[in-house]
Amino acid sequence: MALEQDLGLDLSMTASTAGGALEQYGIVRSTAADTIALCTSSINDVNRGMGILQNDPASGQAATVRWLGKSKCVAGGTINIGDLVTSTTVGRALAAGTTGQSVIGTANSATTAAGQLFDVFLGIGGRAFVGSTS
C-alpha cells in the first residue's frame, strides 16, 4: 500500500493579488520582501515562479509557499511524467518547451487537461532555463 506524503520546505509569506487572483496549488512569484503574487510569465527571467501556493489566502493574509520538495500543482494543459514544468500567464503549470522559459520543477505525475492536479518535484527553483547550459 502506497503512502502519500507531500514533504518539502515551505515559506510563510504575505499574499498579494497583484497580477490576478491567487489559486491554491498555483505557481507564485516574489514581488517584494516576503510577498508573493500570481506568476504571470516564464520567459527570459521575467516574473519567474519561485514556488507553489499551498493554501488559499486573501490579499494581505499569510501565504504558505512550497519552494523545495514535492507538491501538488494545478495544470494549465497536458503534462507528462518527467516533463520540466514552467508557468502559464495565470500561474498554472505547463510543460516547458520554449527556449528561455524558466523551469520550476519536474512532473511526477501526468495530466490530460487544464485544471487537473498533478505532483511536481520542486528543486530547480526557477534557476534553470529551457535551452540554457547553466
Coordinates of N, CA, C and O in Angstrom, one line a residue:
M1 N 0.8 -1.2 0.0 CA 0.0 0.0 0.0 C 0.9 1.2 0.0 O 1.8 1.4 0.8
A2 N 0.6 2.2 -0.9 CA 1.4 3.4 -1.0 C 1.0 4.4 0.0 O -0.2 4.5 0.4
L3 N 1.9 5.1 0.5 CA 1.7 6.2 1.5 C 2.0 7.5 0.8 O 3.1 7.7 0.2
E4 N 1.1 8.4 0.7 CA 1.3 9.7 0.0 C 1.7 10.7 1.0 O 1.1 11.0 2.0
Q5 N 2.9 11.3 0.7 CA 3.4 12.4 1.6 C 3.9 13.5 0.7 O 4.6 13.3 -0.3
D6 N 3.5 14.7 0.9 CA 4.0 15.9 0.2 C 4.9 16.6 1.1 O 4.6 17.5 1.8
L7 N 6.2 16.1 1.2 CA 7.2 16.7 2.0 C 8.0 17.8 1.3 O 8.3 17.6 0.1
G8 N 8.3 18.8 2.0 CA 9.0 19.9 1.4 C 9.3 21.0 2.4 O 8.9 21.0 3.5
L9 N 10.0 22.0 1.9 CA 10.3 23.2 2.6 C 9.4 24.3 2.2 O 9.2 24.6 1.0
D10 N 8.7 24.9 3.2 CA 7.7 25.9 3.0 C 8.2 27.2 3.5 O 8.9 27.3 4.5
L11 N 7.7 28.3 2.9 CA 8.0 29.7 3.4 C 6.7 30.3 3.8 O 5.6 30.0 3.1
S12 N 6.7 31.1 4.8 CA 5.5 31.9 5.2 C 5.7 33.3 4.7 O 6.6 33.9 5.0
M13 N 4.8 33.7 3.8 CA 4.9 35.0 3.1 C 3.5 35.7 3.2 O 2.6 35.1 3.7
T14 N 3.5 36.9 2.6 CA 2.2 37.6 2.6 C 1.7 37.6 1.2 O 2.4 37.8 0.2
A15 N 0.4 37.3 1.0 CA -0.3 37.2 -0.3 C -0.6 38.6 -0.8 O -1.0 39.4 -0.1
S16 N -0.4 38.7 -2.1 CA -0.8 39.9 -2.9 C -1.6 39.4 -4.1 O -1.3 38.4 -4.7
T17 N -2.6 40.2 -4.5 CA -3.4 39.8 -5.7 C -2.9 40.6 -6.9 O -3.6 40.6 -7.9
A18 N -1.8 41.2 -6.8 CA -1.2 41.9 -7.9 C -1.0 41.0 -9.1 O -0.4 39.9 -8.9
G19 N -1.6 41.3 -10.2 CA -1.4 40.4 -11.4 C -2.6 39.4 -11.6 O -2.7 38.8 -12.6
G20 N -3.4 39.3 -10.6 CA -4.5 38.3 -10.7 C -4.8 37.6 -9.4 O -4.0 37.6 -8.5
A21 N -5.9 36.9 -9.3 CA -6.3 36.1 -8.2 C -5.4 34.9 -7.9 O -5.0 34.2 -8.9
L22 N -5.0 34.7 -6.7 CA -4.2 33.5 -6.4 C -5.0 32.3 -6.4 O -6.2 32.3 -6.1
E23 N -4.4 31.1 -6.7 CA -5.1 29.8 -6.7 C -4.3 28.8 -5.9 O -3.1 28.7 -6.1
Q24 N -5.0 28.1 -5.0 CA -4.3 27.1 -4.3 C -3.6 26.1 -5.2 O -4.2 25.7 -6.2
Y25 N -2.4 25.7 -5.0 CA -1.5 24.9 -5.8 C -1.1 25.5 -7.1 O -0.7 24.9 -8.1
G26 N -1.3 26.8 -7.2 CA -0.8 27.6 -8.4 C 0.6 28.1 -8.2 O 1.1 28.1 -7.0
I27 N 1.3 28.4 -9.2 CA 2.7 28.9 -9.2 C 2.6 30.4 -8.9 O 1.9 31.2 -9.4
V28 N 3.5 30.8 -7.9 CA 3.6 32.1 -7.5 C 5.0 32.7 -7.7 O 5.9 31.9 -7.9
R29 N 5.1 34.0 -7.6 CA 6.4 34.7 -7.8 C 6.6 35.7 -6.6 O 5.6 36.1 -6.0
S30 N 7.8 36.1 -6.4 CA 8.1 37.0 -5.4 C 7.9 38.4 -5.9 O 8.4 38.7 -7.1
T31 N 7.2 39.3 -5.2 CA 7.0 40.7 -5.7 C 7.7 41.7 -4.9 O 7.9 42.8 -5.3
A32 N 8.0 41.4 -3.6 CA 8.7 42.3 -2.7 C 9.2 41.4 -1.6 O 8.9 40.2 -1.5
A33 N 9.9 41.9 -0.6 CA 10.4 41.1 0.5 C 9.2 40.4 1.2 O 8.2 41.1 1.6
D34 N 9.3 39.1 1.3 CA 8.3 38.3 1.9 C 6.9 38.4 1.4 O 5.9 38.2 2.1
T35 N 6.7 38.8 0.1 CA 5.4 39.0 -0.5 C 5.4 38.2 -1.8 O 6.3 38.2 -2.6
I36 N 4.2 37.5 -2.1 CA 4.1 36.7 -3.3 C 2.8 37.2 -4.0 O 1.9 37.7 -3.4
A37 N 2.8 36.9 -5.3 CA 1.7 37.1 -6.2 C 1.6 36.1 -7.3 O 2.6 35.3 -7.4
L38 N 0.6 36.0 -8.0 CA 0.4 35.1 -9.1 C 1.6 35.2 -10.1 O 2.0 36.3 -10.5
C39 N 2.1 34.1 -10.5 CA 3.2 34.1 -11.5 C 2.5 34.3 -12.9 O 1.6 33.7 -13.3
T40 N 3.0 35.3 -13.6 CA 2.3 35.8 -14.8 C 3.2 35.6 -16.1 O 2.8 36.0 -17.2
S41 N 4.3 34.9 -15.9 CA 5.2 34.8 -17.1 C 6.3 33.7 -16.7 O 6.5 33.4 -15.6
S42 N 6.9 33.2 -17.8 CA 8.0 32.3 -17.5 C 9.2 32.5 -18.5 O 10.1 31.7 -18.6
I43 N 9.1 33.6 -19.3 CA 10.1 33.8 -20.3 C 11.2 34.8 -19.9 O 10.9 35.8 -19.3
N44 N 12.4 34.4 -20.2 CA 13.5 35.3 -20.0 C 13.6 35.9 -18.6 O 13.9 37.1 -18.5
D45 N 13.4 35.2 -17.6 CA 13.6 35.6 -16.2 C 12.6 36.7 -15.8 O 12.9 37.5 -14.9
V46 N 11.5 36.9 -16.5 CA 10.5 37.9 -16.1 C 9.4 37.2 -15.3 O 8.8 36.3 -15.7
N47 N 9.2 37.7 -14.1 CA 8.2 37.2 -13.2 C 8.3 35.7 -13.0 O 7.2 35.1 -12.8
R48 N 9.4 35.1 -13.0 CA 9.5 33.7 -12.9 C 9.0 33.1 -11.6 O 9.1 33.8 -10.5
G49 N 8.5 31.9 -11.6 CA 7.9 31.3 -10.5 C 9.0 31.0 -9.4 O 10.1 30.6 -9.7
M50 N 8.6 31.1 -8.1 CA 9.5 30.8 -7.1 C 9.0 29.7 -6.2 O 9.7 29.2 -5.3
G51 N 7.7 29.2 -6.4 CA 7.2 28.2 -5.6 C 5.7 27.9 -5.9 O 5.2 28.5 -6.8
I52 N 5.1 27.0 -5.1 CA 3.7 26.7 -5.3 C 2.9 27.0 -4.0 O 3.3 26.6 -2.9
L53 N 1.8 27.7 -4.2 CA 1.0 28.1 -3.1 C 0.3 26.9 -2.5 O -0.4 26.2 -3.2
Q54 N 0.4 26.7 -1.2 CA -0.2 25.5 -0.5 C -1.5 25.8 0.1 O -2.3 24.9 0.4
N55 N -1.8 27.1 0.4 CA -3.1 27.4 1.0 C -3.9 28.3 0.1 O -3.5 28.5 -1.1
D56 N -4.9 28.9 0.5 CA -5.8 29.8 -0.3 C -6.1 31.1 0.4 O -7.2 31.4 0.8
P57 N -5.0 32.0 0.6 CA -5.2 33.2 1.3 C -5.8 34.3 0.5 O -5.7 34.4 -0.8
A58 N -6.4 35.3 1.2 CA -6.9 36.5 0.5 C -5.7 37.5 0.5 O -4.7 37.2 1.2
S59 N -5.8 38.5 -0.2 CA -4.7 39.5 -0.2 C -4.4 40.1 1.2 O -5.4 40.4 1.9
G60 N -3.2 40.1 1.5 CA -2.7 40.6 2.8 C -2.6 39.5 3.9 O -2.1 39.7 5.0
Q61 N -3.1 38.3 3.6 CA -3.1 37.2 4.6 C -1.8 36.4 4.4 O -1.1 36.5 3.4
A62 N -1.6 35.5 5.4 CA -0.4 34.6 5.3 C -0.5 33.6 4.2 O -1.6 33.0 4.0
A63 N 0.5 33.5 3.4 CA 0.6 32.5 2.3 C 1.7 31.5 2.6 O 2.8 31.9 3.0
T64 N 1.4 30.2 2.5 CA 2.4 29.2 2.6 C 2.8 28.7 1.2 O 2.0 28.3 0.4
V65 N 4.1 28.9 1.0 CA 4.7 28.6 -0.3 C 5.7 27.5 -0.3 O 6.7 27.6 0.5
R66 N 5.5 26.4 -1.0 CA 6.4 25.3 -1.1 C 7.4 25.7 -2.1 O 7.1 26.0 -3.3
W67 N 8.7 25.7 -1.8 CA 9.7 26.1 -2.7 C 10.8 25.0 -3.0 O 11.6 25.1 -3.9
L68 N 10.7 23.9 -2.2 CA 11.6 22.8 -2.3 C 10.9 21.5 -1.9 O 10.2 21.5 -0.8
G69 N 11.0 20.5 -2.7 CA 10.3 19.2 -2.3 C 9.2 18.8 -3.3 O 9.2 19.2 -4.4
K70 N 8.3 18.1 -2.8 CA 7.2 17.6 -3.6 C 5.9 18.4 -3.3 O 5.6 18.6 -2.1
S71 N 5.1 18.7 -4.3 CA 3.9 19.5 -4.1 C 2.9 19.1 -5.2 O 3.2 18.6 -6.2
K72 N 1.6 19.3 -4.8 CA 0.6 19.2 -5.9 C 0.7 20.6 -6.6 O 1.1 21.6 -6.1
C73 N 0.2 20.6 -7.9 CA 0.2 21.8 -8.7 C -0.9 21.7 -9.7 O -1.3 20.6 -10.1
V74 N -1.5 22.8 -10.0 CA -2.7 22.8 -10.9 C -2.1 23.0 -12.4 O -1.3 23.9 -12.6
A75 N -2.6 22.2 -13.3 CA -2.1 22.2 -14.6 C -2.8 23.2 -15.5 O -4.0 23.5 -15.3
G76 N -2.1 23.7 -16.5 CA -2.7 24.6 -17.5 C -2.9 23.8 -18.8 O -3.4 24.4 -19.8
G77 N -2.6 22.5 -18.8 CA -2.8 21.7 -20.0 C -2.2 20.4 -19.8 O -2.0 19.9 -18.7
T78 N -1.9 19.7 -20.9 CA -1.3 18.3 -20.8 C 0.1 18.3 -20.3 O 0.9 19.1 -20.8
I79 N 0.4 17.5 -19.3 CA 1.7 17.3 -18.8 C 2.0 15.9 -18.7 O 1.2 15.1 -18.2
N80 N 3.2 15.5 -19.0 CA 3.6 14.1 -18.9 C 4.6 13.9 -17.8 O 5.4 14.8 -17.4
I81 N 4.7 12.7 -17.2 CA 5.7 12.4 -16.2 C 7.1 12.7 -16.7 O 7.4 12.3 -17.9
G82 N 7.9 13.4 -16.0 CA 9.2 13.7 -16.4 C 9.4 15.1 -17.1 O 10.5 15.5 -17.3
D83 N 8.3 15.7 -17.5 CA 8.3 17.0 -18.1 C 8.9 18.0 -17.2 O 8.6 18.0 -16.0
L84 N 9.7 18.9 -17.7 CA 10.1 20.1 -17.0 C 8.9 21.0 -17.0 O 8.2 21.2 -18.0
V85 N 8.6 21.7 -15.8 CA 7.4 22.4 -15.6 C 7.7 23.9 -15.5 O 8.7 24.3 -14.8
T86 N 6.9 24.7 -16.2 CA 7.0 26.2 -16.2 C 5.6 26.7 -15.9 O 4.7 26.0 -15.7
S87 N 5.5 28.0 -15.9 CA 4.2 28.7 -15.5 C 3.6 29.3 -16.8 O 4.2 29.8 -17.7
T88 N 2.2 29.2 -16.8 CA 1.4 30.0 -17.7 C 1.3 31.4 -17.3 O 1.8 31.8 -16.2
T89 N 0.6 32.3 -18.0 CA 0.4 33.6 -17.6 C -0.6 33.8 -16.4 O -0.9 34.9 -16.0
V90 N -1.3 32.7 -16.0 CA -2.2 32.7 -14.9 C -1.8 31.7 -13.8 O -2.6 31.3 -13.0
G91 N -0.5 31.5 -13.7 CA 0.0 30.7 -12.6 C -0.2 29.2 -12.6 O -0.1 28.5 -11.6
R92 N -0.6 28.7 -13.7 CA -0.8 27.2 -13.8 C 0.4 26.6 -14.5 O 1.1 27.3 -15.2
A93 N 0.6 25.3 -14.4 CA 1.8 24.7 -14.9 C 1.6 24.2 -16.3 O 0.5 23.7 -16.7
L94 N 2.6 24.3 -17.1 CA 2.7 23.7 -18.4 C 4.1 23.0 -18.6 O 5.0 23.4 -17.9
A95 N 4.2 22.1 -19.5 CA 5.5 21.5 -19.9 C 6.3 22.6 -20.6 O 5.8 23.2 -21.5
A96 N 7.5 22.8 -20.1 CA 8.4 23.8 -20.7 C 8.9 23.2 -22.0 O 9.1 22.0 -22.2
G97 N 9.0 24.1 -23.0 CA 9.5 23.7 -24.3 C 10.0 24.8 -25.1 O 10.6 24.5 -26.2
T98 N 9.9 26.0 -24.7 CA 10.3 27.2 -25.4 C 11.6 27.7 -24.8 O 11.8 27.8 -23.6
T99 N 12.6 27.9 -25.7 CA 13.9 28.5 -25.2 C 13.7 29.7 -24.4 O 12.9 30.6 -24.8
G100 N 14.3 29.8 -23.2 CA 14.2 30.9 -22.4 C 13.2 30.8 -21.3 O 13.1 31.7 -20.4
Q101 N 12.4 29.7 -21.3 CA 11.4 29.6 -20.2 C 12.1 29.1 -18.9 O 12.9 28.3 -18.9
S102 N 11.7 29.7 -17.8 CA 12.2 29.3 -16.5 C 11.5 28.1 -16.1 O 10.3 27.9 -16.3
V103 N 12.2 27.2 -15.4 CA 11.7 25.9 -15.0 C 11.6 25.9 -13.5 O 12.5 26.2 -12.8
I104 N 10.4 25.4 -13.0 CA 10.2 25.4 -11.5 C 10.4 24.0 -10.9 O 10.7 23.8 -9.8
G105 N 10.3 23.0 -11.8 CA 10.4 21.6 -11.3 C 10.2 20.6 -12.4 O 10.2 20.9 -13.5
T106 N 10.0 19.3 -11.9 CA 9.8 18.2 -12.8 C 8.5 17.4 -12.4 O 8.3 17.1 -11.2
A107 N 7.7 17.1 -13.4 CA 6.4 16.5 -13.2 C 6.6 15.0 -12.7 O 7.4 14.3 -13.3
N108 N 5.9 14.6 -11.6 CA 6.0 13.3 -11.1 C 4.7 12.5 -11.4 O 4.6 11.3 -11.1
S109 N 3.7 13.2 -12.0 CA 2.5 12.5 -12.5 C 2.0 13.3 -13.7 O 2.6 14.3 -14.0
A110 N 1.0 12.8 -14.4 CA 0.6 13.3 -15.7 C -0.8 14.0 -15.6 O -1.6 13.6 -14.7
T111 N -1.1 14.9 -16.5 CA -2.4 15.4 -16.6 C -2.9 15.4 -18.1 O -2.0 15.2 -19.0
T112 N -4.2 15.4 -18.4 CA -4.7 15.4 -19.7 C -5.4 16.7 -20.1 O -5.8 16.9 -21.2
A113 N -5.7 17.5 -19.1 CA -6.4 18.8 -19.3 C -6.1 19.8 -18.3 O -5.6 19.5 -17.2
A114 N -6.4 21.1 -18.6 CA -6.2 22.2 -17.7 C -7.1 22.0 -16.4 O -8.2 21.5 -16.5
G115 N -6.6 22.4 -15.3 CA -7.4 22.4 -14.1 C -7.1 21.1 -13.2 O -7.5 21.1 -12.1
Q116 N -6.5 20.1 -13.8 CA -6.2 18.9 -13.1 C -5.0 19.1 -12.1 O -4.1 19.9 -12.5
L117 N -5.0 18.4 -11.0 CA -3.8 18.5 -10.1 C -2.9 17.3 -10.5 O -3.3 16.3 -10.8
F118 N -1.6 17.6 -10.3 CA -0.5 16.6 -10.5 C 0.6 16.9 -9.5 O 0.6 17.9 -8.8
D119 N 1.5 15.9 -9.4 CA 2.6 16.1 -8.5 C 3.8 16.6 -9.2 O 4.1 16.2 -10.3
V120 N 4.5 17.5 -8.5 CA 5.8 18.0 -9.1 C 6.9 18.0 -8.0 O 6.6 18.2 -6.9
F121 N 8.1 17.7 -8.5 CA 9.2 17.8 -7.6 C 9.9 19.2 -7.9 O 10.3 19.5 -9.0
L122 N 9.9 20.0 -6.8 CA 10.5 21.4 -6.9 C 11.9 21.2 -6.4 O 12.2 20.4 -5.6
G123 N 12.8 22.1 -7.0 CA 14.2 22.0 -6.6 C 15.0 22.8 -7.5 O 16.1 23.3 -7.1
I124 N 14.5 23.0 -8.7 CA 15.3 23.9 -9.6 C 15.0 25.3 -9.2 O 15.9 26.2 -9.4
G125 N 13.9 25.6 -8.7 CA 13.6 26.9 -8.1 C 13.6 28.1 -9.2 O 13.9 29.2 -8.8
G126 N 13.3 27.8 -10.4 CA 13.3 28.8 -11.4 C 14.6 29.3 -11.8 O 14.8 30.3 -12.5
R127 N 15.7 28.5 -11.5 CA 17.0 29.0 -11.8 C 17.5 28.4 -13.1 O 18.5 28.8 -13.7
A128 N 16.8 27.4 -13.6 CA 17.2 26.8 -14.9 C 16.3 27.3 -16.0 O 15.2 27.7 -15.8
F129 N 16.8 27.3 -17.2 CA 16.0 27.8 -18.3 C 16.1 26.8 -19.5 O 17.1 26.2 -19.7
V130 N 15.0 26.6 -20.2 CA 15.0 25.7 -21.3 C 16.0 26.3 -22.4 O 16.0 27.5 -22.7
G131 N 16.8 25.4 -22.9 CA 17.8 25.8 -23.9 C 19.0 26.4 -23.3 O 19.9 26.8 -24.0
S132 N 19.1 26.4 -21.9 CA 20.3 27.0 -21.3 C 21.3 25.9 -20.9 O 20.9 24.8 -20.7
T133 N 22.5 26.3 -20.8 CA 23.6 25.4 -20.3 C 23.9 25.6 -18.9 O 24.8 25.0 -18.4
S134 N 23.3 26.6 -18.2 CA 23.6 26.9 -16.8 C 22.7 26.3 -15.9 O 21.6 25.9 -16.2

